[in-house]
Every structure is written in C-alpha cells, then in structure tokens.
Short mmCIF file of C-alpha atoms in Angstrom, two decimals:
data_model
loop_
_atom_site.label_atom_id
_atom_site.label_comp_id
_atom_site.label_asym_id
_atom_site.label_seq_id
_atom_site.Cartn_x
_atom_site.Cartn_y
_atom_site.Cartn_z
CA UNK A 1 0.00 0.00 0.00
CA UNK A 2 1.47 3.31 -0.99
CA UNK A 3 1.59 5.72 2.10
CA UNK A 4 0.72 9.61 1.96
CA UNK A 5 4.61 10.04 2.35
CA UNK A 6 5.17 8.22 -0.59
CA UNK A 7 2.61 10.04 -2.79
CA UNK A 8 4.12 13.08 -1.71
CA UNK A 9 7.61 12.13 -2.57
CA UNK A 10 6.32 11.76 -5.89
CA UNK A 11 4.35 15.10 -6.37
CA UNK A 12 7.44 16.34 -4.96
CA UNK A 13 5.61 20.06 -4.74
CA UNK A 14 2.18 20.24 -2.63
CA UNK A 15 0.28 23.39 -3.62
CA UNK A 16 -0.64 24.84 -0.24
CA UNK A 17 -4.45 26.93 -1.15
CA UNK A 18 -6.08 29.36 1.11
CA UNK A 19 -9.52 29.53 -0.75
CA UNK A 20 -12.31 31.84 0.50
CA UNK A 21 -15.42 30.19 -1.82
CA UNK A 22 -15.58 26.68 -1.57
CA UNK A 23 -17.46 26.61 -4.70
CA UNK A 24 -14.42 27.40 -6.66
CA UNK A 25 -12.61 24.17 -5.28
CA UNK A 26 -13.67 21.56 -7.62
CA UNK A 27 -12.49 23.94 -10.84
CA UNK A 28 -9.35 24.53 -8.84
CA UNK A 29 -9.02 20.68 -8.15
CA UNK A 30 -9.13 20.20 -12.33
CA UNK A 31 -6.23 23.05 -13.12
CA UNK A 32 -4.22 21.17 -9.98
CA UNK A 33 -4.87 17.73 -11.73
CA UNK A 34 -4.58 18.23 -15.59
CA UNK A 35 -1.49 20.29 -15.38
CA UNK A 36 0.66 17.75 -13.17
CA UNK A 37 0.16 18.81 -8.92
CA UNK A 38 -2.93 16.44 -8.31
CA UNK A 39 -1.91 17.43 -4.47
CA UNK A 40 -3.39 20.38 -2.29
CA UNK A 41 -3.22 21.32 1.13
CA UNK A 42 -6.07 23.05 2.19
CA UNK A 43 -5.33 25.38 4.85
CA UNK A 44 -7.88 26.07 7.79
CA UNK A 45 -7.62 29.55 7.54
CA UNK A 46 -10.54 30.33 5.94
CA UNK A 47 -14.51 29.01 7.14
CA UNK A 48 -14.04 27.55 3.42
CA UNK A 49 -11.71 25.20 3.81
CA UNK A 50 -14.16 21.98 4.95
CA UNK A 51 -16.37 22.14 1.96
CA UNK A 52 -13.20 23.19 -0.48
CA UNK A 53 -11.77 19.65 0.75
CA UNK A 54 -15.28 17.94 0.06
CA UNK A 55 -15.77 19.47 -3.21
CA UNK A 56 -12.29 19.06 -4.13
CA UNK A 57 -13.02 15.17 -2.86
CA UNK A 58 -15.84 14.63 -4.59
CA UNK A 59 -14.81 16.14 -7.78
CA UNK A 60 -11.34 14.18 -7.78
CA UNK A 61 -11.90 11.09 -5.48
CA UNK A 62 -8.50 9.60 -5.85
CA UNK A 63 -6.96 13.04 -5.56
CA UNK A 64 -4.00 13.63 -2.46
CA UNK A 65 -5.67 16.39 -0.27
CA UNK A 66 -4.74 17.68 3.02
CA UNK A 67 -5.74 19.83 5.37
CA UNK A 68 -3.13 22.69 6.08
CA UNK A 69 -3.01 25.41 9.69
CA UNK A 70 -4.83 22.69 11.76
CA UNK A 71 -4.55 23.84 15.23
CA UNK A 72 -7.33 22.07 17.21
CA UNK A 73 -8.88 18.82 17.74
CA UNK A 74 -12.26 20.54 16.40
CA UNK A 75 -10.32 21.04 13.10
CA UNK A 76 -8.76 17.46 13.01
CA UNK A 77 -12.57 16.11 13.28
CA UNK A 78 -13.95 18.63 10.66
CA UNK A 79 -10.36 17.40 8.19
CA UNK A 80 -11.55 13.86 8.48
CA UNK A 81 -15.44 14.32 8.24
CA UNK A 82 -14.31 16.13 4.88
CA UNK A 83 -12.21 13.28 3.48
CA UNK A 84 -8.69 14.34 4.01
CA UNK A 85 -5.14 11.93 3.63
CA UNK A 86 -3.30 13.95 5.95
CA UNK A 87 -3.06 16.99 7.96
CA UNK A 88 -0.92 19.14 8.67
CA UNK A 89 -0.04 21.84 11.59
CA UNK A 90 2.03 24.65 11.51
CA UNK A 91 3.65 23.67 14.99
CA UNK A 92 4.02 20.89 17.36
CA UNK A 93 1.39 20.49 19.67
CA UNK A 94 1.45 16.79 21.44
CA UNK A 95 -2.31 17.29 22.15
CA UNK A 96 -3.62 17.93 17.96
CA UNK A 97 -0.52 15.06 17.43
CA UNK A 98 -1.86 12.47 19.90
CA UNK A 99 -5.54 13.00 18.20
CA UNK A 100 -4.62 12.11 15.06
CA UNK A 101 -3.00 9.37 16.25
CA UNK A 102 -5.95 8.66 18.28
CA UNK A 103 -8.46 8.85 14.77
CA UNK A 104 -5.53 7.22 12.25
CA UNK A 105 -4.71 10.06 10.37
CA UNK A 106 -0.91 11.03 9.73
CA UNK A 107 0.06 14.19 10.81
CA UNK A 108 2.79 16.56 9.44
CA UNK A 109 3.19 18.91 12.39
CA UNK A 110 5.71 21.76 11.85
CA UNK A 111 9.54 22.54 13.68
CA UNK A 112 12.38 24.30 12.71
CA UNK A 113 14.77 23.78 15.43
CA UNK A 114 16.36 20.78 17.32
CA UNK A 115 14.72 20.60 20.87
CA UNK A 116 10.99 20.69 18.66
CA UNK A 117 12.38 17.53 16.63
CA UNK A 118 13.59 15.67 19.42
CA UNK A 119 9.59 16.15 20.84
CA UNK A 120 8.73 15.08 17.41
CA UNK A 121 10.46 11.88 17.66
CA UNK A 122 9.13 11.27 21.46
CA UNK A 123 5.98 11.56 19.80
CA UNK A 124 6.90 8.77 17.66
CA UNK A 125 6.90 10.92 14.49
CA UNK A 126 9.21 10.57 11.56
CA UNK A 127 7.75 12.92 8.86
CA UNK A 128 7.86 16.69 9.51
CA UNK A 129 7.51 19.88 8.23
CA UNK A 130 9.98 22.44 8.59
CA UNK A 131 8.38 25.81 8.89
CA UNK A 132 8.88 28.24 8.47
CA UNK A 133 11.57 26.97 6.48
CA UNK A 134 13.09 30.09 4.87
CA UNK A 135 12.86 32.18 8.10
CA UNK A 136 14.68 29.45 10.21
CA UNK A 137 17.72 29.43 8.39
CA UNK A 138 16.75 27.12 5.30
CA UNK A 139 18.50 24.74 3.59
CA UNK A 140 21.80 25.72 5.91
CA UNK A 141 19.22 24.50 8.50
CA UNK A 142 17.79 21.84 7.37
CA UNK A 143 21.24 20.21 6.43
CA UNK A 144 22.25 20.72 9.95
CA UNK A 145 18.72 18.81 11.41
CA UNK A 146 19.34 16.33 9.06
CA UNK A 147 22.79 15.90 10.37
CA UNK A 148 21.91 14.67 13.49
CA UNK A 149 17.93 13.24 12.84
CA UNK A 150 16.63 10.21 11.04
CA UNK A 151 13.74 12.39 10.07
CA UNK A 152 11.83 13.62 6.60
CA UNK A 153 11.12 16.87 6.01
CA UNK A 154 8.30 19.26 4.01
CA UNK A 155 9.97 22.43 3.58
CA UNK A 156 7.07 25.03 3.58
CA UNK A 157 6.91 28.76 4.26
CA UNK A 158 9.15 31.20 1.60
CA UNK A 159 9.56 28.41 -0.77
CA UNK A 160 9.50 29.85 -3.99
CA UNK A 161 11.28 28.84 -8.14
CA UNK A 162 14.59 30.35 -6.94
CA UNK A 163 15.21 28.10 -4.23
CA UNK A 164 12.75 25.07 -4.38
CA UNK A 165 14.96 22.46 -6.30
CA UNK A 166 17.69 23.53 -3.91
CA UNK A 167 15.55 21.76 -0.72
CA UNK A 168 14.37 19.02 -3.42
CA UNK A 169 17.93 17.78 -3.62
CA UNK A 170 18.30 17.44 0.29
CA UNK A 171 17.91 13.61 0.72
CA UNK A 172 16.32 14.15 4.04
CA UNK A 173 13.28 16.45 2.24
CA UNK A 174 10.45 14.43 0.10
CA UNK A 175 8.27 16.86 -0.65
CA UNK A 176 7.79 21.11 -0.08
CA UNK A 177 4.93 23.01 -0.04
CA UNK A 178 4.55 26.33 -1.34
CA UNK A 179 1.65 28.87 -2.69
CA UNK A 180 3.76 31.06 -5.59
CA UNK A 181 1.57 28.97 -7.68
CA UNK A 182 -1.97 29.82 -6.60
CA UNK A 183 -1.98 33.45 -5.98
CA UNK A 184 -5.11 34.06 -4.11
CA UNK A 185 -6.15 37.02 -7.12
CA UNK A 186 -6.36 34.65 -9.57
CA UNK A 187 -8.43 31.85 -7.94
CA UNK A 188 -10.74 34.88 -6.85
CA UNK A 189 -10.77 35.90 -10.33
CA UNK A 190 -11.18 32.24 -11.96
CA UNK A 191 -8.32 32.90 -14.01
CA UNK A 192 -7.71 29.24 -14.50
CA UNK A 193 -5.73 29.19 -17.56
CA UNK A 194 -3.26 31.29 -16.12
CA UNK A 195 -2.84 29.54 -12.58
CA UNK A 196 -2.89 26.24 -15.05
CA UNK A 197 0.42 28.05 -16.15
CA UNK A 198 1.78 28.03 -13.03
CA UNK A 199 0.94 25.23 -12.10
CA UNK A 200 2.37 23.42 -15.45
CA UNK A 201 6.04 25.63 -14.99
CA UNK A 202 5.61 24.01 -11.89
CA UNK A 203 5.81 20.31 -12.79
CA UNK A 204 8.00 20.80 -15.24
CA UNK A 205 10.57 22.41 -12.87
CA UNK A 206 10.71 19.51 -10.80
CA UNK A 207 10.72 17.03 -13.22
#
C-alpha cells in the first residue's frame, strides 16, 4: 500500500491553497490535476476550507488532499469528516498530534529547530515539516537537522522557483509546499488558464 509520504515524494511540490469560496474548489481541483500537482493542502484559515476539501473530494476522489493550519482537535474532526489523507499543523502540539494518532490520520506537524524535533520523535513521528523553512535558516538548517535526525522533512513557508529544487535535492526532504503557484487574485478571479500556467512551470521544474 502506498503511504501519503510516498505520494508526496512523488508530487514532490504540494500546492498549499487558502480559498475563500468553496465553490471554486472543484475547478481549482481540475487546473491542480490536468497540469501535473494532483496534491493540495487546504489550509484552515478560511470558514471555506471543509467544503473546499469535500468538493475538491468529490470532484477528484482519488486526488491527495490535506488539510493545512490545523490547530485544534475541532479542526482534526472537521479534516476527516471532509475526506482528508493527511493533515498538517504549523507547529508541534502533542495534544492535535496524539488525536490524530488517536483517529488514524498522519500528521505533518511543523519545527524548525532541534529541541521541537527531538519532541517530534518522542511523539513517535518521523515525517515533519519544517516551517517556516526560509525564516529558520533554510536549507543551511535543514542540512544541519538532518545531520543529526533520522527524520523527513516538508519544507514550507518562503519556498519559492529560486530556491525550491535547492531543498528538493536534500535527501532528508520528500516533498515542499509552497503557494507562488496559486496566488489568491487569480483563484478569486477564476483565471484558470493562467494559474494552469503556473501550475504546469511548476511540474515541469521539478521534473
């Protein structure tokens, strides 16, 4: 059985969306899809974001969605009643960690310095996300972690063309996450034949 680490080691970029009308979710879903990112993390910053990841799920059933800024247990029940693969948090809170545990749902809960991985491994977690990765001294950073850990990383936060490939080649990172391709204008707008450009310069990049 391929696991949701796998999947995203072969996306290699998950498009992380802040969308305020969830009605727009399934059209956003297609441009993700047909022009090579069939990935998005959903981010719980927005009253949207439950019925984005159901539309998005119904629309593309065998589509990889997560749920992205999950800070509660409230929010881990609302990311599975929607239909998510994963979740993700932008820190490391044992009590959101231990509830996903709880419900079976992997977790991607964010650090960016030594003392918050070794919690991370207490935990009993292997797969993290660095954030905010540019911010907390980057790839410089990350190579240092990855030094010392026997962890995986997701890279998210001030990833952008210039430096993404640059994390991509750290052995220790398997996917990163990033928005430069989903302005929040154009999804507003509808303007899916250019975000299907971005999207597209984005899977050829990391091809």
């Amino acid at each position: 059985m391929t696991t949701v680490k796998q999947r995203l080691s072969d996306i290699k970029v998950v498009p992380v969306i802040t969308i305020k009308d969830a009605s727009k979710a399934g059209k956003l879903a297609k441009v993700l899809v047909e022009n090579g990112l069939p990935c998005a993390e959903v981010t719980f910053r927005t009253p949207a974001a439950p019925q984005a990841i159901k539309n998005m799920r119904k629309a593309y059933p065998d589509m990889l969605i997560g749920s992205g800024t999950v800070i509660t247990t409230q929010q881990v029940d609302e990311s599975i009643k929607a239909g998510v693969d994963f979740v993700v948090s932008p820190g490391l809170n044992p009590t959101t960690i231990k509830y996903c545990q709880q419900r079976g749902v992997q977790i991607v809960p964010g650090v960016n310095n030594p003392s918050l991985v070794e919690q991370a491994i207490e935990l009993g977690l292997d797969t993290l996300k660095f954030f905010p990765a540019e911010p907390s001294g980057g790839v410089d950073m990350l190579k240092a972690l990855t030094a010392v850990y026997p962890v995986s990383f997701m890279p998210t936060g001030g990833i952008s063309p210039k430096n993404v490939n640059d994390y991509l080649a750290l052995p220790a990172v398997f996917a990163c996450g990033g928005t430069w391709m989903l302005p929040s204008d154009l999804i507003d707008d509808e303007k899916w034949e250019e975000l299907g450009r971005l999207i597209a310069n984005v899977a050829d990049m990391i091809k």
